[in-house]
Amino acid sequence: MPESAAAKELDVSVTTLKFCCRKLGIPKWPYKKMKCLATLEASVSGFAHPGSQHVIRHIREEMEAIKQNSTLEISDETNELRQQMYELKKKRKRNDTGAV
C-alpha cells in the first residue's frame, strides 16, 4: 500500500506516518520494493519455464524478508532477473509492433 493510502487509512498525515515509522525503526516505506517484487513475480508467472517455480519461491521469500525488515535491499540476483525481464518485455513489444 502506498504511503499516502496508509496515512489516509490510519487517518493521519503522511508526515505523521513517516514520523511514527521512524520512531518504530522503519526508515523508509517499503512499498516500491514490494510493488517491484510483486510485478516481477507476475511477469515470471507468465512464463512456462521449468525453473520459474523456483524463481517465484525466491521472490516470495525476498518479499517476506522485506516485510520483516524494510531496510533490506533487493538482492543483486533479483535485480538482475528484473533487468532480464525488462529486456525480454521490451524485445517482445518491439516484435509485436514491428509485425504490424
mmCIF file with all atom_site columns, C-alpha atoms in Angstrom:
data_model
loop_
_atom_site.group_PDB
_atom_site.id
_atom_site.type_symbol
_atom_site.label_atom_id
_atom_site.label_alt_id
_atom_site.label_comp_id
_atom_site.label_asym_id
_atom_site.label_entity_id
_atom_site.label_seq_id
_atom_site.pdbx_PDB_ins_code
_atom_site.Cartn_x
_atom_site.Cartn_y
_atom_site.Cartn_z
_atom_site.occupancy
_atom_site.B_iso_or_equiv
_atom_site.pdbx_formal_charge
_atom_site.auth_seq_id
_atom_site.auth_comp_id
_atom_site.auth_asym_id
_atom_site.auth_atom_id
_atom_site.pdbx_PDB_model_num
ATOM 1   C CA . MET A 1 1   ? 0.000  0.000   0.000   1.00 0.00 ? 1   MET A CA 1
ATOM 2   C CA . PRO A 1 2   ? 1.430  3.412   -0.878  1.00 0.00 ? 2   PRO A CA 1
ATOM 3   C CA . GLU A 1 3   ? 2.410  5.719   1.961   1.00 0.00 ? 3   GLU A CA 1
ATOM 4   C CA . SER A 1 4   ? -0.389 8.186   1.217   1.00 0.00 ? 4   SER A CA 1
ATOM 5   C CA . ALA A 1 5   ? -3.029 5.426   1.214   1.00 0.00 ? 5   ALA A CA 1
ATOM 6   C CA . ALA A 1 6   ? -1.701 4.053   4.509   1.00 0.00 ? 6   ALA A CA 1
ATOM 7   C CA . ALA A 1 7   ? -1.810 7.509   6.076   1.00 0.00 ? 7   ALA A CA 1
ATOM 8   C CA . LYS A 1 8   ? -5.371 8.018   4.865   1.00 0.00 ? 8   LYS A CA 1
ATOM 9   C CA . GLU A 1 9   ? -6.384 4.588   6.205   1.00 0.00 ? 9   GLU A CA 1
ATOM 10  C CA . LEU A 1 10  ? -4.913 5.476   9.613   1.00 0.00 ? 10  LEU A CA 1
ATOM 11  C CA . ASP A 1 11  ? -6.455 8.959   9.450   1.00 0.00 ? 11  ASP A CA 1
ATOM 12  C CA . VAL A 1 12  ? -3.125 10.751  9.902   1.00 0.00 ? 12  VAL A CA 1
ATOM 13  C CA . SER A 1 13  ? -0.996 12.934  7.671   1.00 0.00 ? 13  SER A CA 1
ATOM 14  C CA . VAL A 1 14  ? 1.830  11.429  5.631   1.00 0.00 ? 14  VAL A CA 1
ATOM 15  C CA . THR A 1 15  ? 4.286  13.426  7.739   1.00 0.00 ? 15  THR A CA 1
ATOM 16  C CA . THR A 1 16  ? 2.867  11.940  10.945  1.00 0.00 ? 16  THR A CA 1
ATOM 17  C CA . LEU A 1 17  ? 3.027  8.455   9.456   1.00 0.00 ? 17  LEU A CA 1
ATOM 18  C CA . LYS A 1 18  ? 6.672  8.994   8.484   1.00 0.00 ? 18  LYS A CA 1
ATOM 19  C CA . PHE A 1 19  ? 7.469  10.312  11.960  1.00 0.00 ? 19  PHE A CA 1
ATOM 20  C CA . CYS A 1 20  ? 5.857  7.293   13.638  1.00 0.00 ? 20  CYS A CA 1
ATOM 21  C CA . CYS A 1 21  ? 7.608  4.897   11.263  1.00 0.00 ? 21  CYS A CA 1
ATOM 22  C CA . ARG A 1 22  ? 10.999 6.460   12.041  1.00 0.00 ? 22  ARG A CA 1
ATOM 23  C CA . LYS A 1 23  ? 10.285 6.118   15.780  1.00 0.00 ? 23  LYS A CA 1
ATOM 24  C CA . LEU A 1 24  ? 9.494  2.437   15.232  1.00 0.00 ? 24  LEU A CA 1
ATOM 25  C CA . GLY A 1 25  ? 12.711 1.883   13.274  1.00 0.00 ? 25  GLY A CA 1
ATOM 26  C CA . ILE A 1 26  ? 11.249 1.903   9.760   1.00 0.00 ? 26  ILE A CA 1
ATOM 27  C CA . PRO A 1 27  ? 13.472 4.411   7.944   1.00 0.00 ? 27  PRO A CA 1
ATOM 28  C CA . LYS A 1 28  ? 11.820 4.083   4.538   1.00 0.00 ? 28  LYS A CA 1
ATOM 29  C CA . TRP A 1 29  ? 8.378  2.948   3.416   1.00 0.00 ? 29  TRP A CA 1
ATOM 30  C CA . PRO A 1 30  ? 8.904  -0.373  1.546   1.00 0.00 ? 30  PRO A CA 1
ATOM 31  C CA . TYR A 1 31  ? 6.005  -0.009  -0.931  1.00 0.00 ? 31  TYR A CA 1
ATOM 32  C CA . LYS A 1 32  ? 8.154  0.452   -4.037  1.00 0.00 ? 32  LYS A CA 1
ATOM 33  C CA . LYS A 1 33  ? 10.279 -2.600  -3.237  1.00 0.00 ? 33  LYS A CA 1
ATOM 34  C CA . MET A 1 34  ? 7.197  -4.713  -2.600  1.00 0.00 ? 34  MET A CA 1
ATOM 35  C CA . LYS A 1 35  ? 5.450  -3.457  -5.747  1.00 0.00 ? 35  LYS A CA 1
ATOM 36  C CA . CYS A 1 36  ? 8.575  -4.169  -7.794  1.00 0.00 ? 36  CYS A CA 1
ATOM 37  C CA . LEU A 1 37  ? 8.780  -7.725  -6.467  1.00 0.00 ? 37  LEU A CA 1
ATOM 38  C CA . ALA A 1 38  ? 5.048  -8.329  -6.989  1.00 0.00 ? 38  ALA A CA 1
ATOM 39  C CA . THR A 1 39  ? 5.335  -7.139  -10.597 1.00 0.00 ? 39  THR A CA 1
ATOM 40  C CA . LEU A 1 40  ? 8.379  -9.348  -11.129 1.00 0.00 ? 40  LEU A CA 1
ATOM 41  C CA . GLU A 1 41  ? 6.528  -12.330 -9.661  1.00 0.00 ? 41  GLU A CA 1
ATOM 42  C CA . ALA A 1 42  ? 3.607  -11.736 -12.040 1.00 0.00 ? 42  ALA A CA 1
ATOM 43  C CA . SER A 1 43  ? 5.977  -11.452 -15.005 1.00 0.00 ? 43  SER A CA 1
ATOM 44  C CA . VAL A 1 44  ? 7.786  -14.674 -14.144 1.00 0.00 ? 44  VAL A CA 1
ATOM 45  C CA . SER A 1 45  ? 4.453  -16.457 -13.586 1.00 0.00 ? 45  SER A CA 1
ATOM 46  C CA . GLY A 1 46  ? 3.535  -15.670 -17.184 1.00 0.00 ? 46  GLY A CA 1
ATOM 47  C CA . PHE A 1 47  ? 6.322  -17.888 -18.494 1.00 0.00 ? 47  PHE A CA 1
ATOM 48  C CA . ALA A 1 48  ? 6.092  -21.668 -18.702 1.00 0.00 ? 48  ALA A CA 1
ATOM 49  C CA . HIS A 1 49  ? 9.734  -22.217 -17.838 1.00 0.00 ? 49  HIS A CA 1
ATOM 50  C CA . PRO A 1 50  ? 10.864 -25.251 -15.807 1.00 0.00 ? 50  PRO A CA 1
ATOM 51  C CA . GLY A 1 51  ? 12.730 -23.106 -13.264 1.00 0.00 ? 51  GLY A CA 1
ATOM 52  C CA . SER A 1 52  ? 10.048 -20.470 -12.848 1.00 0.00 ? 52  SER A CA 1
ATOM 53  C CA . GLN A 1 53  ? 8.555  -22.052 -9.692  1.00 0.00 ? 53  GLN A CA 1
ATOM 54  C CA . HIS A 1 54  ? 11.961 -21.880 -8.010  1.00 0.00 ? 54  HIS A CA 1
ATOM 55  C CA . VAL A 1 55  ? 12.319 -18.225 -9.027  1.00 0.00 ? 55  VAL A CA 1
ATOM 56  C CA . ILE A 1 56  ? 8.813  -17.383 -7.795  1.00 0.00 ? 56  ILE A CA 1
ATOM 57  C CA . ARG A 1 57  ? 9.587  -19.047 -4.453  1.00 0.00 ? 57  ARG A CA 1
ATOM 58  C CA . HIS A 1 58  ? 12.776 -16.970 -4.198  1.00 0.00 ? 58  HIS A CA 1
ATOM 59  C CA . ILE A 1 59  ? 10.853 -13.754 -4.937  1.00 0.00 ? 59  ILE A CA 1
ATOM 60  C CA . ARG A 1 60  ? 8.220  -14.594 -2.300  1.00 0.00 ? 60  ARG A CA 1
ATOM 61  C CA . GLU A 1 61  ? 10.942 -15.323 0.263   1.00 0.00 ? 61  GLU A CA 1
ATOM 62  C CA . GLU A 1 62  ? 12.509 -11.973 -0.508  1.00 0.00 ? 62  GLU A CA 1
ATOM 63  C CA . MET A 1 63  ? 9.133  -10.250 -0.099  1.00 0.00 ? 63  MET A CA 1
ATOM 64  C CA . GLU A 1 64  ? 8.687  -11.905 3.303   1.00 0.00 ? 64  GLU A CA 1
ATOM 65  C CA . ALA A 1 65  ? 12.184 -10.827 4.351   1.00 0.00 ? 65  ALA A CA 1
ATOM 66  C CA . ILE A 1 66  ? 11.427 -7.215  3.372   1.00 0.00 ? 66  ILE A CA 1
ATOM 67  C CA . LYS A 1 67  ? 8.141  -7.370  5.311   1.00 0.00 ? 67  LYS A CA 1
ATOM 68  C CA . GLN A 1 68  ? 10.157 -8.407  8.366   1.00 0.00 ? 68  GLN A CA 1
ATOM 69  C CA . ASN A 1 69  ? 12.930 -5.854  7.804   1.00 0.00 ? 69  ASN A CA 1
ATOM 70  C CA . SER A 1 70  ? 12.098 -2.977  5.469   1.00 0.00 ? 70  SER A CA 1
ATOM 71  C CA . THR A 1 71  ? 15.712 -1.791  5.384   1.00 0.00 ? 71  THR A CA 1
ATOM 72  C CA . LEU A 1 72  ? 16.790 -4.828  3.348   1.00 0.00 ? 72  LEU A CA 1
ATOM 73  C CA . GLU A 1 73  ? 17.703 -4.146  -0.244  1.00 0.00 ? 73  GLU A CA 1
ATOM 74  C CA . ILE A 1 74  ? 16.526 -6.239  -3.162  1.00 0.00 ? 74  ILE A CA 1
ATOM 75  C CA . SER A 1 75  ? 19.230 -8.831  -3.852  1.00 0.00 ? 75  SER A CA 1
ATOM 76  C CA . ASP A 1 76  ? 21.583 -8.497  -6.804  1.00 0.00 ? 76  ASP A CA 1
ATOM 77  C CA . GLU A 1 77  ? 20.237 -11.767 -8.202  1.00 0.00 ? 77  GLU A CA 1
ATOM 78  C CA . THR A 1 78  ? 16.679 -10.409 -8.153  1.00 0.00 ? 78  THR A CA 1
ATOM 79  C CA . ASN A 1 79  ? 17.754 -7.096  -9.663  1.00 0.00 ? 79  ASN A CA 1
ATOM 80  C CA . GLU A 1 80  ? 19.478 -8.994  -12.458 1.00 0.00 ? 80  GLU A CA 1
ATOM 81  C CA . LEU A 1 81  ? 16.309 -11.014 -13.063 1.00 0.00 ? 81  LEU A CA 1
ATOM 82  C CA . ARG A 1 82  ? 14.317 -7.786  -13.083 1.00 0.00 ? 82  ARG A CA 1
ATOM 83  C CA . GLN A 1 83  ? 16.602 -6.376  -15.753 1.00 0.00 ? 83  GLN A CA 1
ATOM 84  C CA . GLN A 1 84  ? 16.322 -9.547  -17.850 1.00 0.00 ? 84  GLN A CA 1
ATOM 85  C CA . MET A 1 85  ? 12.518 -9.472  -17.633 1.00 0.00 ? 85  MET A CA 1
ATOM 86  C CA . TYR A 1 86  ? 12.530 -5.807  -18.655 1.00 0.00 ? 86  TYR A CA 1
ATOM 87  C CA . GLU A 1 87  ? 14.708 -6.571  -21.685 1.00 0.00 ? 87  GLU A CA 1
ATOM 88  C CA . LEU A 1 88  ? 12.515 -9.528  -22.647 1.00 0.00 ? 88  LEU A CA 1
ATOM 89  C CA . LYS A 1 89  ? 9.351  -7.424  -22.379 1.00 0.00 ? 89  LYS A CA 1
ATOM 90  C CA . LYS A 1 90  ? 10.971 -4.683  -24.436 1.00 0.00 ? 90  LYS A CA 1
ATOM 91  C CA . LYS A 1 91  ? 12.026 -7.182  -27.115 1.00 0.00 ? 91  LYS A CA 1
ATOM 92  C CA . ARG A 1 92  ? 8.542  -8.726  -27.263 1.00 0.00 ? 92  ARG A CA 1
ATOM 93  C CA . LYS A 1 93  ? 6.914  -5.317  -27.521 1.00 0.00 ? 93  LYS A CA 1
ATOM 94  C CA . ARG A 1 94  ? 9.292  -4.348  -30.325 1.00 0.00 ? 94  ARG A CA 1
ATOM 95  C CA . ASN A 1 95  ? 8.471  -7.587  -32.194 1.00 0.00 ? 95  ASN A CA 1
ATOM 96  C CA . ASP A 1 96  ? 4.719  -7.115  -31.707 1.00 0.00 ? 96  ASP A CA 1
ATOM 97  C CA . THR A 1 97  ? 4.744  -3.545  -33.025 1.00 0.00 ? 97  THR A CA 1
ATOM 98  C CA . GLY A 1 98  ? 7.129  -4.430  -35.862 1.00 0.00 ? 98  GLY A CA 1
ATOM 99  C CA . ALA A 1 99  ? 4.787  -7.136  -37.157 1.00 0.00 ? 99  ALA A CA 1
ATOM 100 C CA . VAL A 1 100 ? 2.007  -4.643  -37.918 1.00 0.00 ? 100 VAL A CA 1
#
